[in-house]
Amino acid sequence: MARIDDIDKQILDVLIENTRTPFTDIAKRLNISAGTVHVRVKKMEESGIIKGSSLTVDYEQLGYTFIAYIGVFLEKTSQTQFVISRIKEIPFVTVAHITTGKFNIFCKIRAQDTTHAKKIIFLLDDIEGVSRTETMISLEESINDKKRLLHKVFQDL
Amino acid sequence: MARIDDIDKQILDVLIENTRTPFTDIAKRLNISAGTVHVRVKKMEESGIIKGSSLTVDYEQLGYTFIAYIGVFLEKTSQTQFVISRIKEIPFVTVAHITTGKFNIFCKIRAQDTTHAKKIIFLLDDIEGVSRTETMISLEESINDKKRLLHKVFQDL
DNA sequence: GGTGAAACTTCTAATAA
DNA sequence: TTATTAGAAGTTTCACC
């Protein structure tokens, strides 16, 4: 666990909510100087705690309305890394985990529609070492909130 | 599908990679003026295509090393919305979908360790209407790249 | 470490094309 | 719709606590 103090945590909290919050604003809120905010952010960037920033985009408006989770079964566990490397080549697979339990690998895909999704799933099925896949289509993305966790990062359950 | 043109797409592409890229930089790359970038970004914010921005944080460094996916089985489908509303109250559930297939609801949790995860899973199990849950622990997050999709948003398969 | 102020860069909004 | 421009705002550096 990186050693960051309470000020750092508060800075993170603000920037997680909105990356573009001016340092001068943050400084005012936390009663420190903008220079201090700047130095601390820079340090967290250097230490890798802050990995980058990204826009939150409305995929639906861009025509990407289809989300599914796909469990992947392998013929042999030893093929895991190979299959992962092949999955990385498929666009629209946005998340993939090696998991315990039912599946060997577990992915999330985002596609335009069912036809598009079918193509992606077929690509997955065709990877050497994949015995079969199991698809769970999302009917509604009820929670998807990076901020949810992040605001709670330092809160106990 | 929102009507955005090629310039908009290119602006999105840059900002998705790094929200803090100066508009003057983007302007140079695309051979347009910074004012134009500004106007276009503003429009995309107003239309909701740009929903916000967030820091990408290294959770591992913050002590959150445990990721699991949890499939939730309900006693009756009619309880779905109620259960979702209860799940929303649980911190550390970062994603939840209503799905077809095996499970009724499908969540992702991020926790500090197994003890912490156990508490979260027990909270889920205790929700009225939940008959049981099935946990898949992530051994490795091999792909988690918002940028992966985003850069490909306008690419065909 | 933190501050405050100066120097520099970027943003924004209004105007003009 | 896009470009220009000037004033406002934000960032960064640095000498000094």
PDB file of C-alpha atoms (C1' of nucleotides) in Angstrom, chain D:
ATOM      1  C1'  DT D   1     -19.627  26.570 -38.973  1.00  0.00           C
ATOM      2  C1'  DT D   2     -15.000  28.073 -38.195  1.00  0.00           C
ATOM      3  C1'  DA D   3     -11.176  31.523 -37.026  1.00  0.00           C
ATOM      4  C1'  DT D   4      -9.211  35.229 -34.384  1.00  0.00           C
ATOM      5  C1'  DT D   5      -8.211  37.558 -30.526  1.00  0.00           C
ATOM      6  C1'  DA D   6      -8.012  39.646 -26.046  1.00  0.00           C
ATOM      7  C1'  DG D   7      -9.053  39.156 -21.333  1.00  0.00           C
ATOM      8  C1'  DA D   8      -9.836  35.679 -17.656  1.00  0.00           C
ATOM      9  C1'  DA D   9      -8.373  31.687 -15.502  1.00  0.00           C
ATOM     10  C1'  DG D  10      -5.283  27.974 -14.398  1.00  0.00           C
ATOM     11  C1'  DT D  11      -0.654  25.944 -13.965  1.00  0.00           C
ATOM     12  C1'  DT D  12       4.053  25.842 -12.827  1.00  0.00           C
ATOM     13  C1'  DT D  13       8.237  27.387 -10.927  1.00  0.00           C
ATOM     14  C1'  DC D  14      11.041  29.221  -7.456  1.00  0.00           C
ATOM     15  C1'  DA D  15      12.861  31.856  -3.674  1.00  0.00           C
ATOM     16  C1'  DC D  16      11.795  31.717   0.980  1.00  0.00           C
ATOM     17  C1'  DC D  17       9.603  29.780   5.158  1.00  0.00           C
TER      18       DC D  17
END
